[in-house]
Amino acid sequence: MRNIADIFVTFLWLGLRSFGGPIAHFGYFYSEFVNKKKWLSEKEFSSLTALCQFLPGPASSQTGFGIGLKRGGIAGAYAAWLGFTLPSAAVMTAAAYGLKSFSDFGSSFAVKGLLILTAAVVAQAVWAMGTKLCPDTKTRFVAVAALFAVSVFRFPFVQVIVIIAAGIAGYFMFREGGERTPENSRSFSYKPAVLLLGLFFGLLILLPVLAGMYDSRSLKLFDTFYRAGALVFGGGHVVLPLLHDEIVAGGYMADEMFLSGYGIAQIVPGPLFTFASFAGTVSGGLLGGLAALTAVFMSTFLLIPAVMPIWDRISEKRFASAAMKGINASVVGILGAALYDPVWVKGVASASDFALFCASFGLLMFSKTPVWAVTLFCLAGAFIRSSI
């Protein structure tokens, strides 16, 4: 139980301060679980991140769920999800009940300070991962190619395509020097994976049928958010606009309310998919918010326990070592592209912003200053800047 409590508290703290969307969350996760707590190695973290880029749904929440699963089993997975999700879900639920009180929050100095902090955290993660996962010319080439590809080609599946291409390229580029990971000799059963995947696809078929058969607002809302979590690649920035048509056209809320909630979702910490708690609460009260929140994350609950053991098993095979070198390098490139847009574009807009970023990055890179202290430093710097 102590281990589960530690997982929950750690992710709760991350959920309170992880601004900037899924790519920024990867930076916070890397800092916390690879650098600080040593729960995962760089290769384990990169492998899990790559897997969650393949899967539909909230990539950062899936990564957190996977870290919890590795650390504390299924109870640890749910503790990680609950801790990381609870702060933003609570804010979005409160916003649904009192939207006007949040009207000026987006312009506050706190948001600017946290955005600059996010840029510094992600930059540190890119540097650290690049140093360890791209040690030679070939891996650096793959990373730069991945960065270029995801920056130029802007469509939802580009990250998945880039990771697949990097894996194929890695197999041919590194197979002669690739090291084989010792295979796990423990017995392995595919039955749980088959059951969970069957439930995942079964709900995709069954829920729309039931929603059409019964005139139930709650059932239709659950179906809408389950499909959003199960079919959308690209994270919260993709799913929120796509939900607009179904929610507004379906009469669940007015367009102005939807857009206001969308705006709030951009400035709260934690996963953007907690917008579901806002939409559900507006449409059906507290129970509606809980139902929508559960529905949008249901794919995470089903896919990660089903797919992660298979992914780990594949990674042990002889051919996978070379492919994973390419995949790991591509993850560095993808994170580097996101460092510029949206993290840098949204967070560093002036010379004073850049100065605060450099100071924060320096504290993270070249001193043992904890992230919470750098957070206070960024907030203080942003406050002084806003007062001048």
Coordinates of C-alpha atoms in Angstrom, one line a residue, residues 20-379:
G20 CA 1.8 22.6 -21.6
G21 CA 0.1 19.5 -23.1
P22 CA 1.2 15.9 -23.7
I23 CA 4.7 16.6 -25.1
A24 CA 5.5 18.9 -22.1
H25 CA 4.2 16.1 -19.8
F26 CA 6.8 13.7 -21.3
G27 CA 9.4 16.2 -20.2
Y28 CA 8.0 16.3 -16.6
F29 CA 7.8 12.5 -16.6
Y30 CA 11.4 12.1 -17.8
S31 CA 12.6 14.5 -15.1
E32 CA 10.7 12.8 -12.3
F33 CA 10.9 9.1 -13.2
V34 CA 14.2 8.7 -15.1
N35 CA 16.4 11.4 -13.6
K36 CA 15.0 11.7 -10.0
K37 CA 13.3 8.6 -8.9
K38 CA 15.0 6.1 -11.3
W39 CA 11.8 4.1 -11.8
L40 CA 12.6 3.7 -15.5
S41 CA 15.7 3.7 -17.6
E42 CA 16.1 6.0 -20.6
K43 CA 15.4 3.1 -22.9
E44 CA 12.3 1.9 -21.0
F45 CA 10.9 5.5 -20.9
S46 CA 11.5 6.0 -24.6
S47 CA 10.0 2.6 -25.5
L48 CA 6.9 3.4 -23.5
T49 CA 6.6 6.8 -25.0
A50 CA 6.9 5.4 -28.5
L51 CA 4.2 2.8 -27.7
C52 CA 1.8 5.5 -26.5
Q53 CA 2.4 7.5 -29.7
F54 CA 1.2 4.5 -31.7
L55 CA -2.0 4.2 -29.7
P56 CA -5.1 6.4 -30.0
G57 CA -6.1 8.5 -27.1
P58 CA -4.3 10.6 -24.5
A59 CA -0.6 9.8 -25.0
S60 CA 0.7 11.4 -21.7
S61 CA -2.0 9.8 -19.6
Q62 CA -1.3 6.5 -21.3
T63 CA 2.4 6.9 -20.5
G64 CA 1.6 7.7 -16.8
F65 CA -0.7 4.8 -16.6
G66 CA 2.0 2.6 -18.1
I67 CA 4.6 3.9 -15.6
G68 CA 2.2 3.1 -12.7
L69 CA 1.6 -0.3 -14.2
K70 CA 5.3 -1.1 -14.3
R71 CA 5.8 0.3 -10.8
G72 CA 2.8 -1.0 -8.9
G73 CA 0.8 -3.3 -11.1
I74 CA -2.8 -2.6 -12.0
A75 CA -3.5 -0.8 -8.7
G76 CA -0.4 1.4 -9.3
A77 CA -1.7 2.2 -12.8
Y78 CA -5.0 3.5 -11.6
A79 CA -3.3 5.4 -8.7
A80 CA -1.1 7.1 -11.3
W81 CA -4.0 8.0 -13.5
L82 CA -6.1 9.3 -10.6
G83 CA -3.4 11.4 -9.2
F84 CA -2.4 12.9 -12.6
T85 CA -6.0 13.5 -13.7
L86 CA -7.7 14.7 -10.4
P87 CA -6.4 18.3 -10.3
S88 CA -7.4 19.3 -13.8
A89 CA -10.7 17.3 -13.7
A90 CA -11.6 19.2 -10.5
V91 CA -10.8 22.6 -12.0
M92 CA -12.8 21.8 -15.2
T93 CA -15.8 20.5 -13.2
A94 CA -15.7 23.7 -11.1
A95 CA -15.4 25.8 -14.2
A96 CA -18.6 24.2 -15.6
Y97 CA -20.4 25.4 -12.5
G98 CA -18.9 28.9 -12.4
L99 CA -17.4 29.8 -15.7
K100 CA -17.3 33.6 -15.2
S101 CA -14.9 33.4 -12.3
F102 CA -12.2 32.1 -14.6
S103 CA -12.6 34.8 -17.2
D104 CA -9.3 36.6 -16.5
F105 CA -7.2 33.6 -15.5
G106 CA -5.5 33.1 -18.9
S107 CA -3.9 36.5 -18.8
S108 CA -2.4 36.2 -15.3
F109 CA 1.4 36.2 -14.6
A110 CA 1.1 32.7 -13.2
V111 CA 0.2 31.3 -16.6
K112 CA 3.2 33.0 -18.3
G113 CA 5.6 31.8 -15.6
L114 CA 4.3 28.2 -15.9
L115 CA 4.6 28.3 -19.7
I116 CA 8.2 29.4 -19.4
L117 CA 8.9 26.6 -16.9
T118 CA 7.4 24.1 -19.3
A119 CA 9.8 25.3 -22.0
A120 CA 12.7 24.8 -19.7
V121 CA 11.6 21.4 -18.6
V122 CA 11.0 20.1 -22.1
A123 CA 14.4 21.6 -23.3
Q124 CA 16.2 19.7 -20.5
A125 CA 14.4 16.5 -21.5
V126 CA 15.3 16.9 -25.2
W127 CA 19.0 17.6 -24.2
A128 CA 19.2 14.6 -21.8
M129 CA 17.4 12.2 -24.1
G130 CA 19.4 13.3 -27.1
T131 CA 22.7 12.9 -25.3
K132 CA 21.9 9.3 -24.3
L133 CA 19.7 8.0 -27.1
C134 CA 21.5 9.8 -30.0
P135 CA 25.2 9.1 -29.3
D136 CA 26.4 8.8 -33.0
T137 CA 25.9 10.4 -36.4
K138 CA 23.3 7.8 -37.6
T139 CA 21.0 8.2 -34.6
R140 CA 21.3 12.0 -34.8
F141 CA 20.4 11.8 -38.5
V142 CA 17.2 9.9 -37.6
A143 CA 16.4 12.4 -34.9
V144 CA 16.8 15.4 -37.2
A145 CA 14.8 13.7 -39.9
A146 CA 12.0 13.0 -37.5
L147 CA 12.0 16.6 -36.2
F148 CA 11.9 17.8 -39.8
A149 CA 9.1 15.5 -40.8
V150 CA 6.7 16.3 -37.9
S151 CA 7.4 20.0 -38.3
V152 CA 6.7 20.1 -42.0
F153 CA 3.9 17.5 -42.4
R154 CA 1.0 18.6 -40.1
F155 CA -1.6 15.9 -40.0
P156 CA -2.8 13.7 -37.1
F157 CA -1.0 10.5 -38.0
V158 CA 2.4 11.9 -38.8
Q159 CA 4.0 10.9 -35.5
V160 CA 2.9 7.3 -35.9
I161 CA 4.2 7.2 -39.5
V162 CA 7.5 8.8 -38.4
I163 CA 8.0 6.3 -35.6
I164 CA 7.2 3.3 -37.9
A165 CA 9.6 4.7 -40.6
A166 CA 12.3 5.2 -37.9
G167 CA 11.9 1.6 -36.7
I168 CA 12.3 0.3 -40.2
A169 CA 15.2 2.5 -40.9
G170 CA 16.8 1.5 -37.6
Y171 CA 16.5 -2.1 -38.4
F172 CA 18.6 -1.7 -41.6
M173 CA 21.0 0.9 -40.2
F174 CA 21.9 -0.7 -36.9
R175 CA 21.2 -4.5 -37.3
E176 CA 24.9 -5.4 -37.6
G177 CA 25.9 -3.7 -34.3
G178 CA 22.6 -4.2 -32.5
E179 CA 22.7 -5.8 -29.1
R180 CA 20.1 -8.3 -28.2
T181 CA 18.2 -7.8 -25.0
P182 CA 18.1 -11.0 -22.9
E183 CA 14.7 -12.6 -23.3
N184 CA 12.4 -13.0 -20.4
S185 CA 12.0 -16.7 -19.6
R186 CA 8.7 -16.3 -17.7
S187 CA 5.6 -17.8 -19.3
F188 CA 3.4 -15.4 -21.1
S189 CA -0.3 -15.6 -21.8
Y190 CA -2.1 -13.6 -24.5
K191 CA -5.5 -14.3 -23.1
P192 CA -5.8 -11.1 -21.0
A193 CA -4.7 -9.1 -24.0
V194 CA -7.3 -10.8 -26.3
L195 CA -10.0 -10.2 -23.7
L196 CA -9.2 -6.5 -23.2
L197 CA -8.8 -5.8 -26.9
G198 CA -12.1 -7.6 -27.6
L199 CA -13.8 -5.3 -25.1
F200 CA -12.1 -2.3 -26.6
F201 CA -13.4 -3.0 -30.1
G202 CA -16.7 -4.4 -28.8
L203 CA -17.6 -1.1 -27.1
L204 CA -16.8 0.8 -30.3
I205 CA -19.4 -1.3 -32.1
L206 CA -21.9 -1.7 -29.3
L207 CA -22.1 1.8 -27.9
P208 CA -23.3 3.5 -31.1
V209 CA -25.9 0.8 -31.6
L210 CA -27.3 1.2 -28.1
A211 CA -27.1 5.0 -28.3
G212 CA -29.3 4.8 -31.5
M213 CA -31.7 2.3 -30.0
Y214 CA -32.4 4.2 -26.7
D215 CA -33.2 7.8 -26.3
S216 CA -30.7 8.3 -23.4
R217 CA -28.7 11.5 -23.2
S218 CA -26.2 9.9 -20.8
L219 CA -25.6 6.9 -23.1
K220 CA -25.1 9.2 -26.1
L221 CA -22.7 11.3 -24.2
F222 CA -20.7 8.2 -23.0
D223 CA -20.6 6.9 -26.6
T224 CA -19.3 10.3 -27.9
F225 CA -16.5 10.5 -25.4
Y226 CA -15.6 6.8 -25.7
R227 CA -15.2 7.2 -29.4
A228 CA -13.2 10.4 -28.9
G229 CA -10.7 8.6 -26.7
A230 CA -10.6 5.4 -28.7
L231 CA -10.2 6.8 -32.2
V232 CA -8.3 10.1 -32.1
F233 CA -4.5 10.3 -32.6
G234 CA -2.6 13.4 -31.7
G235 CA -3.7 14.2 -28.1
G236 CA -6.0 16.7 -26.6
H237 CA -5.4 19.5 -29.1
V238 CA -6.9 17.2 -31.8
V239 CA -9.8 15.7 -29.8
L240 CA -11.2 19.0 -28.5
P241 CA -11.9 20.6 -31.9
L242 CA -13.3 17.3 -33.2
L243 CA -15.7 17.1 -30.3
H244 CA -17.1 20.5 -31.2
D245 CA -19.5 19.3 -33.9
E246 CA -21.0 16.4 -31.9
I247 CA -21.4 18.3 -28.7
V248 CA -22.7 21.6 -29.9
A249 CA -24.7 20.2 -32.8
G250 CA -26.1 17.6 -30.5
G251 CA -27.5 20.2 -28.2
Y252 CA -25.3 19.4 -25.2
M253 CA -24.2 23.0 -24.8
A254 CA -24.0 26.3 -26.6
D255 CA -21.1 27.1 -28.8
E256 CA -19.9 29.9 -26.5
M257 CA -19.8 27.6 -23.5
F258 CA -17.9 25.0 -25.5
L259 CA -15.3 27.5 -26.6
S260 CA -14.9 28.9 -23.1
G261 CA -14.3 25.4 -21.7
Y262 CA -11.8 24.7 -24.5
G263 CA -10.0 27.9 -23.5
I264 CA -9.8 26.9 -19.9
A265 CA -8.6 23.4 -20.8
Q266 CA -5.5 25.0 -22.5
I267 CA -4.4 26.7 -19.3
V268 CA -4.9 24.2 -16.5
P269 CA -2.3 21.5 -15.7
G270 CA -2.6 17.9 -16.5
P271 CA -4.3 16.1 -19.4
L272 CA -6.3 18.1 -21.9
F273 CA -8.7 15.2 -22.1
T274 CA -10.2 16.3 -18.8
F275 CA -12.3 18.7 -20.9
A276 CA -14.7 15.8 -20.9
S277 CA -15.4 16.5 -17.2
F278 CA -16.4 20.1 -18.2
A279 CA -18.6 19.0 -21.1
G280 CA -20.2 16.2 -19.1
T281 CA -20.9 18.4 -16.1
V282 CA -22.5 21.1 -18.2
S283 CA -24.7 18.5 -19.9
G284 CA -25.6 16.2 -17.0
G285 CA -24.3 17.6 -13.7
L286 CA -21.6 15.9 -11.6
L287 CA -22.6 12.4 -12.6
G288 CA -22.5 13.4 -16.2
G289 CA -19.0 14.8 -15.7
L290 CA -17.8 11.6 -14.1
A291 CA -19.3 9.5 -16.9
A292 CA -17.7 11.6 -19.6
L293 CA -14.4 11.5 -17.9
T294 CA -14.5 7.8 -17.5
A295 CA -15.5 7.3 -21.1
V296 CA -12.8 9.4 -22.6
F297 CA -10.1 7.5 -20.7
M298 CA -11.6 4.1 -21.1
S299 CA -9.4 3.3 -24.1
T300 CA -6.4 3.9 -21.8
F301 CA -7.7 1.5 -19.2
L302 CA -8.2 -1.2 -21.9
L303 CA -5.3 -0.7 -24.3
I304 CA -2.3 -0.2 -22.0
P305 CA -2.7 -3.4 -20.0
A306 CA -3.4 -5.3 -23.2
V307 CA -0.7 -4.0 -25.4
M308 CA 2.2 -3.0 -23.1
P309 CA 3.2 -6.7 -22.2
I310 CA 3.1 -7.6 -25.9
W311 CA 5.2 -4.5 -26.7
D312 CA 7.7 -5.4 -24.0
R313 CA 7.9 -9.0 -25.3
I314 CA 8.5 -7.8 -28.8
S315 CA 11.3 -5.5 -27.6
E316 CA 13.1 -8.5 -26.3
K317 CA 13.4 -10.1 -29.7
R318 CA 16.7 -10.1 -31.6
F319 CA 15.5 -8.0 -34.5
A320 CA 13.9 -5.3 -32.2
S321 CA 17.2 -4.0 -30.7
A322 CA 18.2 -2.3 -34.0
A323 CA 14.7 -1.1 -34.7
M324 CA 14.4 0.4 -31.2
K325 CA 17.5 2.5 -31.8
G326 CA 15.7 4.2 -34.7
I327 CA 12.5 4.5 -32.7
N328 CA 14.3 6.0 -29.7
A329 CA 16.0 8.5 -31.9
S330 CA 12.8 9.5 -33.6
V331 CA 11.1 10.1 -30.2
V332 CA 13.9 12.7 -29.4
G333 CA 13.2 14.4 -32.8
I334 CA 9.4 14.5 -32.1
L335 CA 10.0 15.9 -28.7
G336 CA 12.4 18.5 -30.2
A337 CA 9.8 19.6 -32.7
A338 CA 7.2 20.1 -30.0
L339 CA 9.7 22.1 -28.0
Y340 CA 9.4 24.8 -30.6
D341 CA 5.7 24.4 -31.4
P342 CA 3.6 24.6 -29.3
V343 CA 5.9 24.9 -26.2
W344 CA 8.3 27.7 -27.3
V345 CA 5.7 29.5 -29.5
K346 CA 3.3 29.8 -26.6
G347 CA 5.7 30.3 -23.8
V348 CA 8.6 32.5 -25.0
A349 CA 7.4 35.6 -26.8
S350 CA 9.7 38.4 -25.8
A351 CA 13.3 39.1 -24.7
S352 CA 12.4 39.0 -21.0
D353 CA 10.7 35.7 -21.6
F354 CA 13.8 34.4 -23.2
A355 CA 16.0 35.6 -20.3
L356 CA 13.8 33.9 -17.8
F357 CA 13.8 30.7 -19.9
C358 CA 17.6 30.7 -20.0
A359 CA 17.9 31.2 -16.3
S360 CA 15.4 28.4 -15.6
F361 CA 17.1 26.1 -18.1
G362 CA 20.4 26.8 -16.5
L363 CA 19.1 26.0 -13.0
L364 CA 17.7 22.7 -14.2
M365 CA 20.8 21.7 -16.3
F366 CA 23.8 22.9 -14.3
S367 CA 22.6 22.8 -10.7
K368 CA 20.7 20.5 -8.4
T369 CA 17.8 22.9 -8.0
P370 CA 14.6 20.9 -7.6
V371 CA 11.8 21.5 -10.1
W372 CA 9.5 23.0 -7.5
A373 CA 12.1 25.7 -6.7
V374 CA 12.5 26.5 -10.4
T375 CA 8.7 26.7 -10.5
L376 CA 8.7 29.4 -7.8
F377 CA 11.6 31.1 -9.6
C378 CA 9.6 31.3 -12.9
L379 CA 6.5 32.5 -11.1

